Short mmCIF file of C-alpha atoms in Angstrom, two decimals:
data_model
loop_
_atom_site.label_atom_id
_atom_site.label_comp_id
_atom_site.label_asym_id
_atom_site.label_seq_id
_atom_site.Cartn_x
_atom_site.Cartn_y
_atom_site.Cartn_z
CA UNK A 24 54.76 43.63 17.39
CA UNK A 25 56.14 46.62 15.46
CA UNK A 26 55.05 47.04 11.86
CA UNK A 27 57.53 45.93 9.22
CA UNK A 28 59.55 48.67 7.53
CA UNK A 29 61.16 49.06 4.13
CA UNK A 30 64.48 48.23 5.78
CA UNK A 31 63.08 44.96 7.18
CA UNK A 32 61.84 43.95 3.71
CA UNK A 33 65.17 44.90 2.14
CA UNK A 34 67.09 42.76 4.62
CA UNK A 35 64.76 39.77 4.11
CA UNK A 36 64.98 40.02 0.30
CA UNK A 37 68.71 40.79 0.25
CA UNK A 38 68.30 44.02 -1.72
CA UNK A 39 68.59 47.75 -1.08
CA UNK A 40 65.86 49.86 0.49
CA UNK A 41 65.68 51.77 -2.82
CA UNK A 42 64.93 48.55 -4.70
CA UNK A 43 62.13 47.69 -2.27
CA UNK A 44 60.71 51.19 -2.75
CA UNK A 45 60.79 50.74 -6.53
CA UNK A 46 58.96 47.43 -6.32
CA UNK A 47 56.32 48.77 -3.93
CA UNK A 48 55.72 51.74 -6.25
CA UNK A 49 55.65 49.37 -9.26
CA UNK A 50 58.43 51.39 -10.85
CA UNK A 51 60.05 50.06 -14.04
CA UNK A 52 63.59 48.75 -14.46
CA UNK A 53 63.34 46.08 -11.75
CA UNK A 54 64.01 42.52 -12.90
CA UNK A 55 61.19 40.01 -12.51
CA UNK A 56 63.34 37.79 -10.30
CA UNK A 57 64.11 40.69 -7.93
CA UNK A 58 60.50 41.86 -7.98
CA UNK A 59 59.29 38.38 -7.07
CA UNK A 60 61.81 38.09 -4.21
CA UNK A 61 60.81 41.47 -2.79
CA UNK A 62 57.09 40.73 -3.04
CA UNK A 63 57.61 37.42 -1.23
CA UNK A 64 59.37 39.31 1.57
CA UNK A 65 56.56 41.87 1.64
CA UNK A 66 54.01 39.07 2.03
CA UNK A 67 56.03 37.19 4.66
CA UNK A 68 56.54 40.28 6.82
CA UNK A 69 53.09 41.71 6.26
CA UNK A 70 54.57 45.02 5.14
CA UNK A 71 52.13 47.83 4.31
CA UNK A 72 53.27 51.08 2.66
CA UNK A 73 52.79 54.16 4.83
CA UNK A 74 51.62 57.13 2.70
CA UNK A 75 52.13 59.55 5.58
CA UNK A 76 55.76 58.48 5.98
CA UNK A 77 56.33 58.77 2.25
CA UNK A 78 54.89 62.28 2.26
CA UNK A 79 57.25 63.27 5.07
CA UNK A 80 60.24 61.98 3.09
CA UNK A 81 59.35 63.24 -0.38
CA UNK A 82 56.60 65.81 0.05
CA UNK A 83 54.28 63.49 -1.91
CA UNK A 84 52.18 60.50 -0.91
CA UNK A 85 52.15 58.81 -4.30
CA UNK A 86 48.34 58.71 -4.14
CA UNK A 87 46.12 60.33 -6.75
CA UNK A 88 42.35 60.39 -7.02
CA UNK A 89 40.09 59.54 -9.95
CA UNK A 90 36.57 60.95 -9.59
CA UNK A 91 33.93 59.87 -12.11
CA UNK A 92 30.14 60.23 -12.14
CA UNK A 93 29.12 56.56 -12.27
CA UNK A 94 31.25 53.42 -12.00
CA UNK A 95 28.30 51.30 -13.14
CA UNK A 96 28.67 52.89 -16.58
CA UNK A 97 30.94 50.65 -18.68
CA UNK A 98 32.81 53.60 -20.18
CA UNK A 99 33.91 54.94 -16.78
CA UNK A 100 34.65 51.47 -15.40
CA UNK A 101 36.90 50.71 -18.36
CA UNK A 102 38.53 54.15 -18.21
CA UNK A 103 39.30 53.60 -14.51
CA UNK A 104 41.18 50.41 -15.39
CA UNK A 105 43.31 52.31 -17.91
CA UNK A 106 44.02 55.09 -15.41
CA UNK A 107 45.14 52.60 -12.76
CA UNK A 108 47.44 50.85 -15.23
CA UNK A 109 49.01 54.10 -16.41
CA UNK A 110 49.45 55.33 -12.84
CA UNK A 111 51.18 52.08 -11.86
CA UNK A 112 53.79 52.67 -14.58
CA UNK A 113 54.61 55.96 -12.89
CA UNK A 114 54.70 54.48 -9.40
CA UNK A 115 51.37 56.04 -8.39
CA UNK A 116 48.38 54.53 -6.63
CA UNK A 117 44.83 55.52 -7.61
CA UNK A 118 41.92 56.00 -5.23
CA UNK A 119 38.64 55.90 -7.16
CA UNK A 120 35.65 58.01 -6.14
CA UNK A 121 32.11 57.94 -7.54
CA UNK A 122 30.47 61.38 -7.49
CA UNK A 123 27.06 60.57 -9.05
CA UNK A 124 27.34 63.96 -10.70
CA UNK A 125 26.84 65.80 -7.41
CA UNK A 126 28.32 69.30 -7.72
CA UNK A 127 29.22 69.55 -4.02
CA UNK A 128 31.06 66.24 -4.08
CA UNK A 129 32.89 67.13 -7.29
CA UNK A 130 34.00 70.44 -5.82
CA UNK A 131 35.15 68.74 -2.60
CA UNK A 132 37.32 66.32 -4.53
CA UNK A 133 38.64 69.02 -6.86
CA UNK A 134 40.09 70.82 -3.84
CA UNK A 135 41.45 67.72 -2.11
CA UNK A 136 39.22 68.35 0.91
CA UNK A 137 38.60 65.18 2.90
CA UNK A 138 41.46 63.41 1.14
CA UNK A 139 44.50 65.16 2.53
CA UNK A 140 46.92 62.42 1.45
CA UNK A 141 46.07 62.84 -2.24
CA UNK A 142 48.69 64.57 -4.35
CA UNK A 143 46.16 65.48 -7.03
CA UNK A 144 42.88 64.48 -8.69
CA UNK A 145 41.66 63.51 -12.14
CA UNK A 146 38.03 64.65 -12.26
CA UNK A 147 35.26 63.98 -14.77
CA UNK A 148 32.89 66.81 -13.83
CA UNK A 149 29.18 66.62 -14.44
CA UNK A 150 27.45 68.88 -11.92
CA UNK A 151 30.04 71.48 -10.92
CA UNK A 152 30.17 74.66 -13.00
CA UNK A 153 33.28 76.20 -14.58
CA UNK A 154 32.87 79.26 -12.36
CA UNK A 155 33.02 77.10 -9.24
CA UNK A 156 36.15 75.34 -10.46
CA UNK A 157 37.89 78.59 -11.37
CA UNK A 158 37.93 79.59 -7.72
CA UNK A 159 39.71 76.43 -6.54
CA UNK A 160 41.61 74.85 -9.42
CA UNK A 161 44.85 76.75 -8.84
CA UNK A 162 45.04 75.53 -5.24
CA UNK A 163 45.40 71.80 -5.97
CA UNK A 164 46.80 69.70 -8.86
CA UNK A 165 43.79 68.90 -11.05
CA UNK A 166 43.14 67.37 -14.46
CA UNK A 167 39.68 67.49 -16.01
CA UNK A 168 38.21 64.77 -18.21
CA UNK A 169 35.21 64.97 -20.50
CA UNK A 170 33.45 67.53 -22.55
CA UNK A 171 32.80 70.39 -20.18
CA UNK A 172 32.57 73.71 -22.00
CA UNK A 173 35.73 75.22 -20.54
CA UNK A 174 37.57 77.82 -22.54
CA UNK A 175 41.34 77.47 -22.64
CA UNK A 176 42.79 78.98 -19.44
CA UNK A 177 39.30 79.60 -18.04
CA UNK A 178 39.88 76.91 -15.42
CA UNK A 179 43.37 76.49 -13.95
CA UNK A 180 43.62 72.81 -14.85
CA UNK A 181 44.71 70.59 -17.70
CA UNK A 182 41.83 69.15 -19.73
CA UNK A 183 41.73 65.83 -21.63
CA UNK A 184 38.81 65.16 -23.96
CA UNK A 185 37.69 63.78 -27.29
CA UNK A 186 36.24 65.83 -30.14
CA UNK A 187 32.57 65.07 -29.50
CA UNK A 188 31.33 67.03 -32.48
CA UNK A 189 33.60 65.08 -34.83
CA UNK A 190 32.75 61.75 -33.17
CA UNK A 191 29.00 62.30 -33.51
CA UNK A 192 29.47 63.53 -37.06
CA UNK A 193 31.39 60.35 -37.95
CA UNK A 194 28.70 58.06 -36.54
CA UNK A 195 25.86 59.94 -38.22
CA UNK A 196 27.70 60.19 -41.54
CA UNK A 197 28.15 56.41 -41.43
CA UNK A 198 24.37 55.98 -41.09
CA UNK A 199 23.67 58.48 -43.87
CA UNK A 200 26.22 56.69 -46.05
CA UNK A 201 24.06 53.58 -45.82
CA UNK A 202 21.28 55.50 -47.58
CA UNK A 203 19.24 56.10 -44.42
CA UNK A 204 17.24 59.32 -44.58
CA UNK A 205 15.11 59.29 -41.42
CA UNK A 206 17.89 59.32 -38.84
CA UNK A 207 16.92 59.76 -35.19
CA UNK A 208 19.05 60.92 -32.26
CA UNK A 209 18.73 59.54 -28.74
CA UNK A 210 20.67 61.56 -26.17
CA UNK A 211 19.28 65.08 -26.18
CA UNK A 212 19.15 65.39 -22.40
CA UNK A 213 16.92 67.67 -20.40
CA UNK A 214 19.91 69.13 -18.53
CA UNK A 215 21.47 70.31 -21.82
CA UNK A 216 24.86 68.92 -20.76
CA UNK A 217 27.96 69.77 -22.75
CA UNK A 218 28.24 66.17 -23.97
CA UNK A 219 24.67 66.20 -25.23
CA UNK A 220 25.00 69.61 -26.90
CA UNK A 221 28.21 68.72 -28.68
CA UNK A 222 26.98 65.36 -29.91
CA UNK A 223 23.75 66.93 -31.15
CA UNK A 224 25.83 69.52 -33.00
CA UNK A 225 27.85 66.79 -34.73
CA UNK A 226 24.65 64.88 -35.54
CA UNK A 227 23.03 67.93 -37.14
CA UNK A 228 26.22 68.79 -39.03
CA UNK A 229 26.38 65.32 -40.60
CA UNK A 230 22.70 65.49 -41.57
CA UNK A 231 23.26 68.84 -43.27
CA UNK A 232 26.29 67.51 -45.16
CA UNK A 233 24.24 64.51 -46.32
CA UNK A 234 21.34 66.69 -47.44
CA UNK A 235 19.02 65.23 -44.77
CA UNK A 236 16.62 67.56 -42.96
CA UNK A 237 16.78 67.59 -39.16
CA UNK A 238 13.40 66.62 -37.69
CA UNK A 239 12.97 67.48 -33.97
CA UNK A 240 10.37 64.70 -33.70
CA UNK A 241 13.26 62.26 -34.19
CA UNK A 242 15.23 63.65 -31.24
CA UNK A 243 13.19 62.89 -28.09
CA UNK A 244 14.46 64.34 -24.81
CA UNK A 245 15.87 61.95 -22.21
CA UNK A 246 16.84 62.21 -18.54
CA UNK A 247 19.92 60.00 -18.31
CA UNK A 248 22.41 58.24 -20.60
CA UNK A 249 21.28 54.76 -19.56
CA UNK A 250 19.59 51.66 -20.95
CA UNK A 251 16.11 52.52 -19.64
CA UNK A 252 16.09 55.95 -21.26
CA UNK A 253 17.28 54.42 -24.52
CA UNK A 254 14.45 51.91 -24.33
CA UNK A 255 11.78 54.55 -23.62
CA UNK A 256 13.04 56.93 -26.29
CA UNK A 257 13.09 54.20 -28.93
CA UNK A 258 9.59 53.08 -27.97
CA UNK A 259 8.39 56.63 -28.57
CA UNK A 260 10.15 56.69 -31.95
CA UNK A 261 8.67 53.38 -33.10
CA UNK A 262 5.19 54.68 -32.20
CA UNK A 263 5.51 57.50 -34.75
CA UNK A 264 3.59 57.26 -38.06
CA UNK A 265 5.30 55.05 -40.62
CA UNK A 266 6.24 58.00 -42.85
CA UNK A 267 8.14 59.59 -39.93
CA UNK A 268 9.43 56.52 -38.10
CA UNK A 269 13.26 56.37 -38.26
CA UNK A 270 15.21 53.97 -40.42
CA UNK A 271 18.39 54.67 -38.41
CA UNK A 272 19.26 55.98 -34.96
CA UNK A 273 22.38 57.53 -33.51
CA UNK A 274 22.59 57.07 -29.73
CA UNK A 275 24.80 59.35 -27.65
CA UNK A 276 26.12 56.41 -25.56
CA UNK A 277 26.42 52.64 -25.83
CA UNK A 278 24.00 52.16 -22.93
CA UNK A 279 21.34 54.22 -24.70
CA UNK A 280 21.88 52.10 -27.81
CA UNK A 281 21.50 48.82 -25.91
CA UNK A 282 18.16 50.06 -24.57
CA UNK A 283 17.12 51.21 -28.04
CA UNK A 284 17.96 47.80 -29.50
CA UNK A 285 15.71 46.16 -26.91
CA UNK A 286 12.81 48.43 -27.90
CA UNK A 287 13.32 47.56 -31.57
CA UNK A 288 13.23 43.86 -30.69
CA UNK A 289 9.98 44.40 -28.76
CA UNK A 290 8.48 46.19 -31.77
CA UNK A 291 9.34 43.29 -34.07
CA UNK A 292 11.80 45.40 -36.08
CA UNK A 293 15.09 43.99 -37.30
CA UNK A 294 18.52 45.57 -36.97
CA UNK A 295 19.88 46.86 -39.30
CA UNK A 296 17.35 46.00 -42.04
CA UNK A 297 14.53 48.07 -40.55
CA UNK A 298 16.59 50.36 -38.32
CA UNK A 299 20.38 50.74 -38.27
CA UNK A 300 21.92 51.66 -34.90
CA UNK A 301 25.18 53.47 -34.05
CA UNK A 302 26.52 55.05 -30.88
CA UNK A 303 29.56 56.42 -29.03
CA UNK A 304 31.66 54.85 -26.24
CA UNK A 305 33.39 51.80 -27.66
CA UNK A 306 32.66 49.78 -24.52
CA UNK A 307 32.68 46.00 -24.15
CA UNK A 308 28.89 46.30 -23.86
CA UNK A 309 28.81 47.30 -27.53
CA UNK A 310 31.03 44.40 -28.53
CA UNK A 311 28.95 41.73 -26.79
CA UNK A 312 25.45 43.07 -27.49
CA UNK A 313 23.26 41.21 -29.98
CA UNK A 314 23.67 42.34 -32.67
CA UNK A 315 27.10 43.78 -31.95
CA UNK A 316 26.91 47.54 -31.90
CA UNK A 317 28.56 49.98 -34.29
CA UNK A 318 30.23 52.51 -32.02
CA UNK A 319 32.69 55.38 -32.07
CA UNK A 320 35.62 54.30 -29.90
CA UNK A 321 37.43 56.98 -27.88
CA UNK A 322 41.05 55.99 -27.29
CA UNK A 323 40.70 55.31 -23.55
CA UNK A 324 44.35 54.29 -23.28
CA UNK A 325 45.40 57.67 -24.65
CA UNK A 326 42.93 59.53 -22.43
CA UNK A 327 44.26 57.78 -19.32
CA UNK A 328 47.90 58.25 -20.34
CA UNK A 329 47.48 61.96 -21.05
CA UNK A 330 45.55 62.57 -17.82
CA UNK A 331 47.95 60.71 -15.53
CA UNK A 332 51.08 62.16 -17.13
CA UNK A 333 49.66 65.70 -16.96
CA UNK A 334 48.80 65.26 -13.30
CA UNK A 335 52.14 63.65 -12.41
CA UNK A 336 54.03 66.47 -14.12
CA UNK A 337 52.03 69.10 -12.26
CA UNK A 338 52.54 67.33 -8.92
CA UNK A 339 56.30 66.98 -9.37
CA UNK A 340 57.07 70.34 -10.95
CA UNK A 341 58.59 73.02 -8.73
CA UNK A 342 57.69 75.77 -11.20
CA UNK A 343 54.11 76.52 -12.38
CA UNK A 344 53.29 74.78 -15.66
CA UNK A 345 51.08 76.18 -18.45
CA UNK A 346 47.64 74.61 -18.60
CA UNK A 347 46.93 72.52 -21.68
CA UNK A 348 43.95 71.01 -23.49
CA UNK A 349 44.61 67.58 -25.01
CA UNK A 350 42.31 65.93 -27.55
CA UNK A 351 42.55 62.13 -27.64
CA UNK A 352 41.84 60.30 -30.92
CA UNK A 353 38.73 58.28 -31.74
CA UNK A 354 37.64 55.95 -34.52
CA UNK A 355 34.45 54.32 -35.79
CA UNK A 356 34.11 50.56 -35.38
CA UNK A 357 31.34 49.35 -37.71
CA UNK A 358 29.66 46.14 -36.57
CA UNK A 359 26.48 44.13 -37.11
CA UNK A 360 24.04 46.87 -36.05
CA UNK A 361 24.81 48.74 -39.28
CA UNK A 362 26.64 46.21 -41.46
CA UNK A 363 24.27 43.29 -40.92
CA UNK A 364 25.24 39.65 -41.08
CA UNK A 365 26.87 37.72 -38.27
CA UNK A 366 30.42 38.46 -37.23
CA UNK A 367 32.52 36.16 -35.07
CA UNK A 368 33.94 38.17 -32.18
CA UNK A 369 37.24 36.35 -31.77
CA UNK A 370 38.89 34.11 -34.33
#
């Protein structure tokens, strides 16, 4: 039996082929009644979109890639949801890849190799160097996410990020504003990643502005931005002599903070009375932790919107477009881990 076509679906639903195409691409300006009728016809006929056929007609497949280091990390999982939603508004479908920070895999995806139907890729690089990306970025529509140290126009790609220095400064200033003077930092990674360097810079800047001396003993090195490393780092900090032991800690990710909170619980210390805790990510993990976690919240909706729109514009443009760097907003959400008390999540 031959596969159903757009024309077959249009005839079954009593609409035009163009309307069926709009519904399949999740394009706006289609009434709910029409959308429902078309989707019923799609289901009844078992219609499946053919990206190859679409590419032959339009020159584009309507497929874009999102490549992130780790989908088990709440931040990237939540960001992926926002990217998919934004892409759907533009009639695009997202294929999600997990790179695990492998430079070879990141470079492969940045060039579209192995994914010939993709029109472009949104990449959050971790392992690949700017020099490696320079050589390939102009060959394939690419948008970079995250805090890589790329100078404007160094890499031929749009770049969407948050101001990590400002975000870390805000979180640390909040802790200092509580009167804490022995403020630790968990997130100085052994790889000296751009994210770690920038957040350490913001941390040190806020300490200086508050008149607090930076103590390297309160910034233990870690291997990964995960719960276990947060736990181990906080254990090391609680083992310090009482005169050095921190009364506050800024963690460079929510996962690190969750691990740190566990170590404080094990040590019999209370949050925030003994040690106040703040972090960056604004994930649901921070909201539901006990106590709820004070966190800097990057605007993930804005990040996704900027990235998808930049990529779509580059894919559809006939003329070369100038490369741009976009900074998404962020804000501090103070919760129980610094404010104390008990707060009801939803009223």
